[in-house]
Structure formats: structure tokens, C-alpha cells
Coordinates of C-alpha atoms in Angstrom, one line a residue:
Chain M
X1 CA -82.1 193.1 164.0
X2 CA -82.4 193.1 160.4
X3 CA -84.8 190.2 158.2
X4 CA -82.5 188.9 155.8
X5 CA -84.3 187.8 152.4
X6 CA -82.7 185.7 150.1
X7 CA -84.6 186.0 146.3
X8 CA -82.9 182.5 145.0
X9 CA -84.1 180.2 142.1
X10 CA -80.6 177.8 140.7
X11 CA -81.8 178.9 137.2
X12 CA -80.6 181.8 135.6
X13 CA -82.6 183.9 133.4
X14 CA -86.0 183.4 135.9
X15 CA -86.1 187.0 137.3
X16 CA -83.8 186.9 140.3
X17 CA -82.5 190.4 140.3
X18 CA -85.9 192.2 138.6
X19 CA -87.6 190.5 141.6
X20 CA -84.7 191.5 144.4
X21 CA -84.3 194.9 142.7
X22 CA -88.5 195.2 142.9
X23 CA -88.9 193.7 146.6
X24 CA -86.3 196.0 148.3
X25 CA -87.8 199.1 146.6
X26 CA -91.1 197.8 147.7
X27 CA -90.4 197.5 151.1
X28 CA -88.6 200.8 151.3
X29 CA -91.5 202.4 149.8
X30 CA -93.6 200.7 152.5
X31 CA -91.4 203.0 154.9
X32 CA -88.7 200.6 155.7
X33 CA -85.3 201.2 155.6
X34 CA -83.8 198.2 153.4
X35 CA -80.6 197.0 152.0
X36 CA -80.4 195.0 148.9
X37 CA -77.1 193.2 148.2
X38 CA -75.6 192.0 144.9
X39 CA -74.1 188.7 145.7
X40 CA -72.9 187.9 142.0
X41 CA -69.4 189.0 141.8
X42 CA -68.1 189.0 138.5
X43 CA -71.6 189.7 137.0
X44 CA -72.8 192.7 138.4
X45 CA -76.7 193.9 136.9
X46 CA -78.3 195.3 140.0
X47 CA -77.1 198.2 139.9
X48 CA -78.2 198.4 136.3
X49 CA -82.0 197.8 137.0
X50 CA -81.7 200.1 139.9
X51 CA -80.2 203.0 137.7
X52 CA -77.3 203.3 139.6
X53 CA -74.7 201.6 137.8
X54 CA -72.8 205.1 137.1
X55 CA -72.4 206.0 141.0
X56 CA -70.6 203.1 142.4
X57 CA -67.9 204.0 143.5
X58 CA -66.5 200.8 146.1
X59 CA -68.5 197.5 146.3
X60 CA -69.0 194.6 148.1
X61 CA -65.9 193.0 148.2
X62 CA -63.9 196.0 149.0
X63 CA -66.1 196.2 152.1
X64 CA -65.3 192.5 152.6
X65 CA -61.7 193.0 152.1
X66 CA -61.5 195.8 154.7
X67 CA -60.9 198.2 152.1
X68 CA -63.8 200.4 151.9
X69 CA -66.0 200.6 154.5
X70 CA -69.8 199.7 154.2
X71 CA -71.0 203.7 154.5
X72 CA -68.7 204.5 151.3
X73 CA -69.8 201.2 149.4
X74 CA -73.5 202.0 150.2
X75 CA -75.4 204.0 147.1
X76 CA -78.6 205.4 148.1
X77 CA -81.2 205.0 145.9
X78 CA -82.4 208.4 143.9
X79 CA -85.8 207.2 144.3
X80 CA -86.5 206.6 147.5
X81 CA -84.3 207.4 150.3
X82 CA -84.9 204.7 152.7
X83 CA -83.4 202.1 150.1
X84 CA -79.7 201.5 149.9
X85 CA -78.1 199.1 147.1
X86 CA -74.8 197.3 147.6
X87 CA -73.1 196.1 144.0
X88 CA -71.2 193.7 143.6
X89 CA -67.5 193.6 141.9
X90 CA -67.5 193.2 138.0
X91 CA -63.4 192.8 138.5
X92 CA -63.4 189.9 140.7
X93 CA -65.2 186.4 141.1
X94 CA -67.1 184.4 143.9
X95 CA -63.5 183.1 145.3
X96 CA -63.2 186.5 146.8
X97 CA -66.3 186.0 149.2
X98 CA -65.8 184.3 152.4
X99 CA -68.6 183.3 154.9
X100 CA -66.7 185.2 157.5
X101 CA -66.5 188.4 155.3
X102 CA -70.0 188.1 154.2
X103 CA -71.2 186.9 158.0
X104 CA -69.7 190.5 159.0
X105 CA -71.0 192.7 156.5
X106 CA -74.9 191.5 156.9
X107 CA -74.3 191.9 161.1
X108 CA -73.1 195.3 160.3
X109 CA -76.2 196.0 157.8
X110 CA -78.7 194.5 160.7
X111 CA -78.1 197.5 163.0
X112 CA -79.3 199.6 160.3
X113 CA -81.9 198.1 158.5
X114 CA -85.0 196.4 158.9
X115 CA -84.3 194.4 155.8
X116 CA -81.7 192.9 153.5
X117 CA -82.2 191.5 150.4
X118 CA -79.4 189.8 148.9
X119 CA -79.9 188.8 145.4
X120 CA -78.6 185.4 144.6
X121 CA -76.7 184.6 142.0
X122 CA -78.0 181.4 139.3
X123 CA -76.2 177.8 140.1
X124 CA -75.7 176.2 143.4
X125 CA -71.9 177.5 143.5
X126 CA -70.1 179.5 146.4
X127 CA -71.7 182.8 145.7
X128 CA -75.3 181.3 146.0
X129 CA -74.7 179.3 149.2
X130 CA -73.1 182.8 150.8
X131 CA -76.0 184.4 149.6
X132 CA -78.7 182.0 151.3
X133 CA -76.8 181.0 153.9
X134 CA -77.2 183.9 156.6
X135 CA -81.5 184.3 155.3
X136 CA -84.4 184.3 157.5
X137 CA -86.8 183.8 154.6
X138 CA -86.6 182.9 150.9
X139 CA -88.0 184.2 148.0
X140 CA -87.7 181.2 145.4
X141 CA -87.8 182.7 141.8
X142 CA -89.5 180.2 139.3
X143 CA -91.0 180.2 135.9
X144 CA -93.3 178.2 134.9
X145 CA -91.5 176.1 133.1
X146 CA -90.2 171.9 134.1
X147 CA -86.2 172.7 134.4
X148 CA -86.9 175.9 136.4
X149 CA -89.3 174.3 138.6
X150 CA -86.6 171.5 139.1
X151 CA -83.8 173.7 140.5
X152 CA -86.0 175.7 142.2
X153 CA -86.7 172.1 144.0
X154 CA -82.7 171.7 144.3
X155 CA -82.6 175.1 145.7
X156 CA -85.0 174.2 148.3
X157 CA -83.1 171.4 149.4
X158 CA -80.4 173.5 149.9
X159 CA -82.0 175.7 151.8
X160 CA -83.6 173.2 154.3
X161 CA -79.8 171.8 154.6
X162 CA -76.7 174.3 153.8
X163 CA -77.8 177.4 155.8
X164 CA -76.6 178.8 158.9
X165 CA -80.6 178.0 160.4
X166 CA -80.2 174.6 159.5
X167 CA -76.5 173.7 160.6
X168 CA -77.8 175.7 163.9
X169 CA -80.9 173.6 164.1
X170 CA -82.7 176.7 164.6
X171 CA -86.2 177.3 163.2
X172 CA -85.6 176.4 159.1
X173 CA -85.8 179.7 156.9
X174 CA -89.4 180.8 155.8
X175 CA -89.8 179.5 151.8
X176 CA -92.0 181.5 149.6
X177 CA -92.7 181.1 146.0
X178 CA -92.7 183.5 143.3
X179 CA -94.0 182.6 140.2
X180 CA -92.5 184.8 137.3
X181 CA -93.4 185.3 133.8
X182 CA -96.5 183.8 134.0
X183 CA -98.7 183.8 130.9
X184 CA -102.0 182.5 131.6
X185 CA -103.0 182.3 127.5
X186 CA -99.6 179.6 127.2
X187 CA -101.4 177.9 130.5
X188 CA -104.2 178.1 128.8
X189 CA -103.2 176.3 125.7
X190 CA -101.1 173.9 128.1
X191 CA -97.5 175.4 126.5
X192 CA -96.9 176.6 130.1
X193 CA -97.1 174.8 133.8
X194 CA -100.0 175.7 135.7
X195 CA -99.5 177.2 139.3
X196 CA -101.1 173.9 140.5
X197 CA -98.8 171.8 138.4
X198 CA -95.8 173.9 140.0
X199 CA -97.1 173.9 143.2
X200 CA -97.7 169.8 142.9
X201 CA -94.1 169.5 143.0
X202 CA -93.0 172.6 145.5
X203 CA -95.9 173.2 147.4
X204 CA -94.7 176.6 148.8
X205 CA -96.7 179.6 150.3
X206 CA -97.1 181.5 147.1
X207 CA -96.2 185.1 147.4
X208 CA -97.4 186.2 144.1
X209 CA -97.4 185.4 140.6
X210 CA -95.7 187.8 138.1
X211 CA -97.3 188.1 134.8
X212 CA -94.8 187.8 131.6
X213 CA -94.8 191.5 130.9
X214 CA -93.5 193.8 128.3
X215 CA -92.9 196.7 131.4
X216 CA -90.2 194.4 133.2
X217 CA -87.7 194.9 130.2
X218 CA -88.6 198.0 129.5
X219 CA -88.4 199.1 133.5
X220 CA -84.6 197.4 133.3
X221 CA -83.8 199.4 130.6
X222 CA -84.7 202.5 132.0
X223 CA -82.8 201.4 135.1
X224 CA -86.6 202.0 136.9
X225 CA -87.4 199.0 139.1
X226 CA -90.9 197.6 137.5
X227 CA -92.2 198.1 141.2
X228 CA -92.1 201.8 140.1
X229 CA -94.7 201.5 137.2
X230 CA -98.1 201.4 139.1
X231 CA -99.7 200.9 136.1
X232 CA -98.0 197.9 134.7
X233 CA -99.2 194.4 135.8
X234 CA -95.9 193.5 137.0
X235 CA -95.5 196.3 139.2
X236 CA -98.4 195.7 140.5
X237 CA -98.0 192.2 141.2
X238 CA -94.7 193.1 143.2
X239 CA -97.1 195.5 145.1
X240 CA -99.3 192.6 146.3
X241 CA -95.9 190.4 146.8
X242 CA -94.9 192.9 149.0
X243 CA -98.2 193.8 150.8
X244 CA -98.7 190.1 151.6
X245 CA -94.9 189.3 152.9
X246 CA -95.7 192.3 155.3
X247 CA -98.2 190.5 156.4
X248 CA -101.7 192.1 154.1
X249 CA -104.3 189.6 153.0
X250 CA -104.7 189.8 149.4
X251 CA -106.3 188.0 146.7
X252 CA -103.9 186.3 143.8
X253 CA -104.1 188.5 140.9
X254 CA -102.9 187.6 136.8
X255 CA -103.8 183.3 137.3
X256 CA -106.4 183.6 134.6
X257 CA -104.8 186.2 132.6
X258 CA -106.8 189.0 130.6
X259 CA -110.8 188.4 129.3
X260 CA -110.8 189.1 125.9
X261 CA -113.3 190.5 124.1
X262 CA -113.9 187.4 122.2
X263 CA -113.3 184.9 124.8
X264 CA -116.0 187.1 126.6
X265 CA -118.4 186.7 124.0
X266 CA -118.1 183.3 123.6
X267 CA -118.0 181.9 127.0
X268 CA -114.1 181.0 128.1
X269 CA -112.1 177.4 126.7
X270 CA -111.5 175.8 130.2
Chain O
X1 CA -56.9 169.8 179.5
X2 CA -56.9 165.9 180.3
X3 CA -57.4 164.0 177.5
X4 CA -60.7 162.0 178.3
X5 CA -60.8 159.9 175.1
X6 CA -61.4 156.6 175.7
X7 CA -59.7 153.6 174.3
X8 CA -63.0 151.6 173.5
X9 CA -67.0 151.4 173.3
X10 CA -68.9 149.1 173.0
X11 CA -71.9 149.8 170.7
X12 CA -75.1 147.7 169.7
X13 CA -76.0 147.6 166.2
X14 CA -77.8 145.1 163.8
X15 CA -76.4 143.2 161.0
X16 CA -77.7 141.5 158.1
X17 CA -75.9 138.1 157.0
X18 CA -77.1 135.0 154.9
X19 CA -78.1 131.7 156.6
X20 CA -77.7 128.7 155.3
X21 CA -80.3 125.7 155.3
X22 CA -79.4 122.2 155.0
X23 CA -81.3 119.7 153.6
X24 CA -79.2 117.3 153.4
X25 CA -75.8 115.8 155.1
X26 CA -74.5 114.5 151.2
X27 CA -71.4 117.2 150.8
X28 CA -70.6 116.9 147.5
X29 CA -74.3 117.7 146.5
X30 CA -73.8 121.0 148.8
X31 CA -70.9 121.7 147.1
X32 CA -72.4 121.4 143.8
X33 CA -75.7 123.2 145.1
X34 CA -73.4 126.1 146.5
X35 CA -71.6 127.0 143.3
X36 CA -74.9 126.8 141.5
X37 CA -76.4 129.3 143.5
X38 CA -72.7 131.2 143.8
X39 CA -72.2 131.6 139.8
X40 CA -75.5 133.3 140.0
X41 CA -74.2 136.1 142.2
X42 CA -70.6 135.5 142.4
X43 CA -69.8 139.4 143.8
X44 CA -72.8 138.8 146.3
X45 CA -71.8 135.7 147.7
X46 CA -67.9 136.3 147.6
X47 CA -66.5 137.0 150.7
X48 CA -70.3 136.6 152.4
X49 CA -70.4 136.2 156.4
X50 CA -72.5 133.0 157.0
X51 CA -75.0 131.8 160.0
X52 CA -75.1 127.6 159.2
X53 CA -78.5 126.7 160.1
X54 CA -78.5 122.6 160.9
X55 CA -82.3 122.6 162.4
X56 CA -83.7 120.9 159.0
X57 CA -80.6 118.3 158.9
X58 CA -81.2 117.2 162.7
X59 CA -85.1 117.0 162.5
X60 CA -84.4 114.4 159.8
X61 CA -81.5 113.0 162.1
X62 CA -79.0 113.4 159.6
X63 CA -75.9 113.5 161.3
X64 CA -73.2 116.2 159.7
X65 CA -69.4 116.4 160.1
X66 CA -69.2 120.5 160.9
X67 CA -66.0 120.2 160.8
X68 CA -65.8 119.7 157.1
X69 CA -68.8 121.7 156.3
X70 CA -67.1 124.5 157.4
X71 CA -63.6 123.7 155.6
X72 CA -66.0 123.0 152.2
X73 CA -67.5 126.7 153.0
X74 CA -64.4 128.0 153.6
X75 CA -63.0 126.8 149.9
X76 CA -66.3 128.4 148.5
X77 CA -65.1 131.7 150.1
X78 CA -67.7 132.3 152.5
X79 CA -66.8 133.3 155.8
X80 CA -68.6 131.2 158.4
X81 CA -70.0 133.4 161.2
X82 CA -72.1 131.4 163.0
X83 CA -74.1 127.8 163.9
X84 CA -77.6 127.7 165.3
X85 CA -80.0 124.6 165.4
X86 CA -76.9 122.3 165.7
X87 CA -77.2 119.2 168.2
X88 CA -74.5 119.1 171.4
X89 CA -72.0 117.3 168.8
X90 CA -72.0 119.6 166.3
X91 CA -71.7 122.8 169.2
X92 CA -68.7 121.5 170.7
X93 CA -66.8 120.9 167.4
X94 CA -68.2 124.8 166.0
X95 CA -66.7 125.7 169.5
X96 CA -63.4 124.4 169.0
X97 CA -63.3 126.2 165.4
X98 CA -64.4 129.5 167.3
X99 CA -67.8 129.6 165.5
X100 CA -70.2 131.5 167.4
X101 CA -73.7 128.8 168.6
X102 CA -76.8 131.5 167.8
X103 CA -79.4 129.6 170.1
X104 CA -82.6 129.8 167.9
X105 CA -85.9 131.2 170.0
X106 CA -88.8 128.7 169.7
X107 CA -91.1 131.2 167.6
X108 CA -88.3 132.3 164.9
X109 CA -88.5 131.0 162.0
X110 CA -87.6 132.0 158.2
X111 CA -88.8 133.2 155.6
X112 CA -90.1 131.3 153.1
X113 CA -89.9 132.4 150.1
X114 CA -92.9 131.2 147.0
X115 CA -95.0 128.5 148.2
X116 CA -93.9 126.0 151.0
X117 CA -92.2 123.1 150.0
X118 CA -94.4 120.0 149.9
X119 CA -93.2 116.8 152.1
X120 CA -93.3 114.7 148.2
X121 CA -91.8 117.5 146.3
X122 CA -89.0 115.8 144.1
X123 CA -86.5 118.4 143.6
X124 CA -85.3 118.6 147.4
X125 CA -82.8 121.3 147.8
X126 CA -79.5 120.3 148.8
X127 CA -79.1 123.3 150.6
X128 CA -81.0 127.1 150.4
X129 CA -79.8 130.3 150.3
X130 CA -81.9 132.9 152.7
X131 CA -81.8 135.8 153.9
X132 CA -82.2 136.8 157.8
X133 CA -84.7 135.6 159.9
X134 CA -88.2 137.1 161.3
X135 CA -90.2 136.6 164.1
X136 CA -93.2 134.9 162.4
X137 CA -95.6 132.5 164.2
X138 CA -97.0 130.3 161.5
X139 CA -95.9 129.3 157.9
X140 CA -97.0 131.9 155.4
X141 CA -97.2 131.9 151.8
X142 CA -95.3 135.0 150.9
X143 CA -92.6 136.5 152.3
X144 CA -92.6 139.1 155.0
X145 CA -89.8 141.8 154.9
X146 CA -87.4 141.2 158.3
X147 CA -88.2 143.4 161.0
X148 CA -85.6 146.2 160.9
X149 CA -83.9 147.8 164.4
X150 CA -84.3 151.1 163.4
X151 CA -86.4 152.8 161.4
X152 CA -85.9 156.7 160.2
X153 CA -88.5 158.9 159.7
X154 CA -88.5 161.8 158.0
X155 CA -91.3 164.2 157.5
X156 CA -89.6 167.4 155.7
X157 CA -90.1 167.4 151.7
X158 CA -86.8 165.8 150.1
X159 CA -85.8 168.4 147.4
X160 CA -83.9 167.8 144.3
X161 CA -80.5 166.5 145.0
X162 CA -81.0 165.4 148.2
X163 CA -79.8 162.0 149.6
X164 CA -81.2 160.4 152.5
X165 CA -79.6 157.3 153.1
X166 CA -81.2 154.5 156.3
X167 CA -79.7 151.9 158.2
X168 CA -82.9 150.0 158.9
X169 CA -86.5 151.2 157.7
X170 CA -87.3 154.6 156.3
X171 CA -90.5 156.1 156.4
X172 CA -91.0 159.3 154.9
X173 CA -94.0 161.4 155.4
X174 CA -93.8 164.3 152.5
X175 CA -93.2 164.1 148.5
X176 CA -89.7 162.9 147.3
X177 CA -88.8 165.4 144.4
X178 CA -87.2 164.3 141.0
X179 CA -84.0 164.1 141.5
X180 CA -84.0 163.5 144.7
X181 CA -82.6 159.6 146.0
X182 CA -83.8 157.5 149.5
X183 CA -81.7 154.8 150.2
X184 CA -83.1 151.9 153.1
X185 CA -81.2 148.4 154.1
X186 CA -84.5 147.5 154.9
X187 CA -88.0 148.9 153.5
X188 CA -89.3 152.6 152.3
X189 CA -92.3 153.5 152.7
X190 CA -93.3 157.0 151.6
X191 CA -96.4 158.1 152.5
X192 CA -96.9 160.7 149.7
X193 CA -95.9 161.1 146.1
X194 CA -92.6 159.1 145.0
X195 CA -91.1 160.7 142.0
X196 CA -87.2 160.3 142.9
X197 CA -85.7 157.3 143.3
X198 CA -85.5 155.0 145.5
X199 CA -83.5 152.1 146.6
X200 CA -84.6 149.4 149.3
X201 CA -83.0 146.5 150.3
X202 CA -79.5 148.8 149.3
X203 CA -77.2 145.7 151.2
X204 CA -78.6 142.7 149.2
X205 CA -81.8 142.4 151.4
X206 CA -83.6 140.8 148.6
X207 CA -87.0 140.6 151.4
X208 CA -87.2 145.0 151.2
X209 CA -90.0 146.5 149.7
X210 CA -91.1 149.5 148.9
X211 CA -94.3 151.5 149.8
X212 CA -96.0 154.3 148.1
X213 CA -98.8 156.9 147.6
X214 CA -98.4 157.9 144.4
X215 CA -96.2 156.2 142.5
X216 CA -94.2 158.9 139.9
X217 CA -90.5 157.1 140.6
X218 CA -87.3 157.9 138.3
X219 CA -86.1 154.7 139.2
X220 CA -86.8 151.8 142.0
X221 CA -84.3 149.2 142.8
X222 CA -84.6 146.4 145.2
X223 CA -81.6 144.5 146.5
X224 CA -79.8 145.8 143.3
X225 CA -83.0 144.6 140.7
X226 CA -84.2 148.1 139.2
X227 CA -86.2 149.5 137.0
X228 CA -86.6 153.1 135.5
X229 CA -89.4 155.2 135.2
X230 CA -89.4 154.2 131.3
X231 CA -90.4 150.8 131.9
X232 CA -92.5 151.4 134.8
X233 CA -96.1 150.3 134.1
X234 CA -98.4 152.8 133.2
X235 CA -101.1 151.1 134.8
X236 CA -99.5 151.7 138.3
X237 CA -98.1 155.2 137.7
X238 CA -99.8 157.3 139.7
X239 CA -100.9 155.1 142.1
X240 CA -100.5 153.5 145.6
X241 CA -98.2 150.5 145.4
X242 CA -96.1 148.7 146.9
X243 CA -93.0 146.6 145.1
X244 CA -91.3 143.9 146.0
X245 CA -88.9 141.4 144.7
X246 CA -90.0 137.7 143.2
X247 CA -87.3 135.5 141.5
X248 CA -85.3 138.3 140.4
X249 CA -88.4 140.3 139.4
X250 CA -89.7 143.7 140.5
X251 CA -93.4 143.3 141.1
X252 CA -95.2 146.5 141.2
X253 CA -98.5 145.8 142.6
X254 CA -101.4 148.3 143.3
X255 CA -102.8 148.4 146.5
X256 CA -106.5 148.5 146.8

């Protein structure tokens, strides 16, 4: 059986599908065989930041629909073989999912794989809930920032209440926060939350925090997930967010940002 | 399949309903008491179910037509539900108007609210408006929020947009998230940081209070009195309190 992983935040813009996009190649590259779904029908960019927006051929409705099936609507990734992306339609909306459709696409993924990642639309809306509502664990997006941190909190609740887990009383799905676009200068200068000010309100196993980076655009652009550039700081922050969901002990990284030469010199501003 | 449904249950469950305190067997200064205290709260009182409590009248051996009492109530749209206190008399006539007789246990007694009355205290109420009783041995100068059936607990963070709502007491052991709203007939006590809101006392239980670690709240209301975060005093944000209702008033005191 397959892990499902849900990488949800309610706020657009925070880094939902850089982080899905990033985790899934991660994972792969960790040698297992993974899956990552685009659950925003209407708005498809996966496929973009995975570089494979000019091979998709079917997608994940037509699979729902019965009109494809899920080996023709799969696109294996050109950089690793063990990761497979499933886009979503630009043609249609969210009305065209169905829990039951979506229910039997991820049971026929979980023979395959050892993980799914569905990447979660922004908003609370039909295509979100189908996109949490099968997950085994959560990866909850946020930036540092009061309105993200607020939905993120809404998203939460959500979780704890709308998913199959919950209505099943079963164990609740495993929460994790990911702290995106983090600059630890704006912290610094207090034009940024602090992870403890974020955690205050969530208080979440942090997963890792993602430093505000110049290398996540430019990965996107290239269609390259940042997970791929080992020398950015992002990508390597997605390293250690993967390394410590499967299970590695490692250090945070990127809180206290860069020691400048000056700040060096003259003893840090606290 | 047979159809196993059956036609009835019967269920045990807790209500909350006004008593009424006599003081005195003069009706027209009840009536004029009553719509004092009616015009005050007209919605609240309209409609009201009613326990007649005639202890006070008969220590005093004030004799009391119920019969009338209950007609004058009746005018003043309350809905009489009930006698307790009453002597053999007044029973047998709240029997033939098919008036319930609550037999009062020798330790209840109700609340009081402010400072007891003194025996030489000039302004006697003609009549006082409560709200349900509490086991309570011995007078006490404040009031002591009733004893609720249930109480719900809840120990999971509430999130951001969620509602938990509780028929009796609610006791909540994690944070309350902006955004997030806890709703109690009776008390809330949450045992971490409050920054939602919350609402006690949500069926006119004007004895509810509310407990807190850390006080952060978007709003508190009590029995319908509220106040927002805006003017919350700063000198009890952030801290343990508790809240409770005086004259209308939220009271926001720290405690120690």
C-alpha cells in the first residue's frame, strides 16, 4: 500500500506545487517509486515545474472519466525514472472530480507506488477536500506571514475533520509543517514571523524550513524541480525535508539565515 | 427486513429554566415588578418556561392565591412550568392547573447573586428573577456557576473555522485558534491559549463563566454580554483569567 501525502496550505501563492513537485522527486530519488498528482483542475502548473507540460497527452480526469486509463495518463519523469506525474485538466474544473473517481484512481496508484503526492489546490473548495481527503500525512505549506499562517490553521481543522481518517475514526493523518520563503534578515528586522511565532499558533512537527530563494523561480522556469539544484539552499532544504520524513535525524538548517561579513565583525543584532 | 423502529424513547436530559422568587403576596406590586424586569429583556423573558418558587412567601406566612398568580403570569407571557416550596394549599390548586410540584431537597438553595440581602434592607424586592438552582451548603457572597450534567472535553487543537458547540460544560485542553468559535450552555474553561472566541452561558445562563490560560480572545460573550478583542483590557491579555458576568458587565479578572 501506497503513503498518500497531501502538500496543502488554503493560501495560494505559498509554494504548494514547488514543494509537491520537489518532495515527489525527492523521494524518488531516494529510490522510491512515487506518484505525484495535480489535483487543480482548471489550473494545471505541475507539469510546468516538472518540465513536462509538452508530453501530456490524457490527464487526470480522463482517467476519472473512464476515458483513458491511468498507464496512458501517467508521464514519467525524464529525470528520474522512478517518479511518475499525473496533470491535471486545463479544459475542465473541480466539478468534474468525484470522491468516488478520485477514491479509485489513488487505490489503483497504491499497488504501484510507495507514495502519492497529490498537490492541493489553494481554497478550501471541492478540489482541495478530494485532495486531502484520502491522505495519510500532510505536508502544510506556510509562509511566514499572519494570513498564511491563518489558513494554514483553517486547513488543519479540516484535516482533523473532513478526511476519510477522521469520518473513519481511524488514526488522524500525520501534520507536518513546512515553512516556505523564509528570510531570516526580514525575521530579523521583525518584517517577517518567526518560526516560534508560527509555531505558537500551529505547533506542528516542522519538516523543514525553505529559505526565500532566487533558485525556486529560476528552477520553475527551467521546468527543473529546485530539489535538483544541490547547490541552492532550497534544494537543499527539500533534501533535509525529505531525509527527515523518511525517517533521518537532522538538524534545522536556514533559521538564522547567512553571517555576513559585517554582522560577523561586529557581533550579531539579536 | 422487519421494520424495528420504535414508536417512542424516553431520554434524560437537563434543562435550564428561570425561577421565580416571591417576596411578597401583594400582586399588583408583582405585576409591576415583572414588567420592570420584562422591559429589560423583553425577547428573553417572552415566551420563558417558569419554576414559581413560594419558599420565601411561606417562611413569612404569606398566604398566596396560585391560582391567580399563575393567570397574572400567564398575561405576562410566561409559561408556568412548575411550583416548588409551595404549602399543601397551594399544591393541590398547582395540581388541579396541571402545574408540575418540584419538591425542593433540604440543601438546595439559589444563587445569590451581589451581596445577601439584609433583614432591614428597604428596597424589598417584590419578586426576583433567577436563574437555576445549585447545590450549595451555606450562603455565599458571589455567585457560583450551576453545576452542569454534562461536561465535553476536548483535547485536539480547534483550528480556524472550527465550531464546537456544548450542551453543558466545555473543557478544552489545547489552544483555540483565531477564528475558531466554542460555544457552552454552561462554563468554558480552556486550559491553554484562548484566541478565538468564545461564548458561555450561549442559552441566557447569565451564572456561565469563562476560564483561561492565556487570554488572546477575538471575542467573549456571556449570556449574550460580549466584548471584542478591541476592548479587551490590555492589562489581562495574555494572561490567566477568568470572566464572568456582574449587572450586565463582563468582568475580566486575572487569576493569581
Amino acid at each position: 500500500m501506497a503513503r498518500i501525502i497531501v502538500v496543502t496550505s488554503g493560501k495560494g501563492g505559498v509554494g504548494k506545487t514547488t514543494t509537491s513537485a520537489a518532495i515527489a522527486m525527492g523521494l524518488a530519488k531516494k529510490g522510491h517509486k512515487t506518484a505525484v498528482i495535480d489535483f487543480d483542475v482548471g489550473l494545471r502548473n505541475l507539469d510546468l515545474i516538472l518540465g513536462c507540460e509538452r508530453r501530456v497527452v490524457y490527464d487526470f480526469i480522463n482517467v476519472i472519466n473512464g476515458e483513458a486509463s491511468l498507464n496512458q495518463a501517467l508521464i514519467r519523469d525524464k529525470n528520474c525514472n522512478l517518479l511518475y506525474i499525473l496533470p491535471a485538466s486545463q479544459t475542465r474544473d473541480k466539478d468534474a472530480l468525484t470522491q468516488e473517481g478520485v477514491g479509485k484512481v489513488l487505490d489503483e496508484l497504491s499497488k504501484d507506488f510507495e507514495y502519492i503526492v497529490c498537490d492541493s489546490p489553494a481554497g478550501i473548495e471541492k478540489g482541495a477536500n478530494l485532495a486531502l481527503y484520502f491522505a495519510d500525512d500532510a505536508f502544510v505549506v506556510t509562509n511566514p506571514e499572519i494570513s498564511s499562517v491563518r489558513d494554514s490553521d483553517r486547513m488543519l481543522g479540516i484535516l482533523s475533520s473532513k478526511s476519510r481518517r477522521a469520518e473513519r475514526n481511524e488514526e488522524p493523518i500525520k501534520e507536518y509543517l513546512l515553512l516556505t520563503r523564509y528570510d531570516a534578515d526580514r525575521v530579523k528586522l521583525g518584517e517577517m514571523l518567526s518560526l516560534e511565532d508560527v509555531q505558537e499558533i500551529l505547533s506542528l512537527e516542522l519538516l523543514g524550513i525553505i529559505p526565500e530563494s532566487k533558485s525556486v523561480l529560476s528552477a520553475s522556469n527551467a521546468g527543473m524541480p529546485v530539489i535538483l539544484d544541490e547547490k541552492s539552499e532550497a534544494g537543499q532544504a527539500y533534501a533535509d525535508v525529505v531525509a527527515r520524513y523518511l525517517g533521518e535525524k537532522l538538524p534545522h538548517r536556514f533559521i538564522d539565515g547567512k553571517q555576513g561579513f559585517l554582522r560577523r565583525l561586529f557581533g550579531g543584532r539579536k | 427486513m422487519l421494520n424495528t423502529t420504535p414508536a417512542l424513547e424516553f431520554k434524560s436530559s437537563t434543562f435550564f429554566a428561570p425561577i421565580l422568587i416571591l417576596y411578597t403576596n401583594d400582586l399588583a406590586a408583582i405585576e409591576q415588578t415583572l414588567h420592570e424586569k420584562i422591559n429589560l429583556a423583553p425577547e428573553f423573558f417572552k415566551d420563558s418556561p417558569l419554576i414559581i418558587d413560594l419558599r420565601e412567601l411561606n417562611k413569612q406566612n404569606q398566604d398566596l392565591d396560585f391560582t391567580q398568580i399563575i393567570q397574572l403570569l400567564r398575561r405576562v407571557s410566561f409559561f408556568p412550568v412548575g411550583i416548588r416550596g409551595g404549602n399543601e394549599n397551594q399544591n393541590k390548586q398547582a395540581r388541579a392547573l396541571f402545574i408540575p410540584i418540584d419538591t425542593v431537597r433540604e440543601q438546595g438553595s439559589s444563587i445569590i447573586i451581589g451581596e445577601p440581602q439584609k433583614p432591614e434592607a428597604v428596597q424589598q424586592p417584590a419578586a426576583q428573577l433567577e436563574t437555576v438552582a445549585v447545590k450549595e451548603p451555606s450562603v455565599r457572597p458571589v455567585p457560583i456557576p450551576p453545576v452542569a450534567a454534562t461536561a465535553t472535553l476536548v483535547t485536539q487543537p480547534i483550528r480556524s473555522g472550527q465550531r464546537i458547540y456544548a450542551a453543558g460544560d466545555l473543557i478544552i485542553l489545547s489552544q483555540v485558534s483565531a477564528g475558531a468559535e466554542i460555544m457552552a450552555e454552561g462554563n468554558i474553561h480552556v486550559y491553554n491559549t484562548l484566541r478565538g472566541r468564545a461564548l458561555a452561558g450561549v442559552h441566557g445562563n447569565t451564572a456561565a463563566r469563562i476560564f483561561c490560560f492565556d487570554l488572546q480572545a477575538e471575542l467573549i460573550s456571556i449570556a449574550g454580554d460580549y466584548k471584542t478583542s478591541e476592548d479587551l483590557n490590555k492589562q489581562t491579555y495574555n494572561h490567566p483569567v477568568q470572566i464572568y458576568l456582574q449587572n450586565h458587565a463582563l468582568i475580566i479578572k486575572e487569576i493569581a
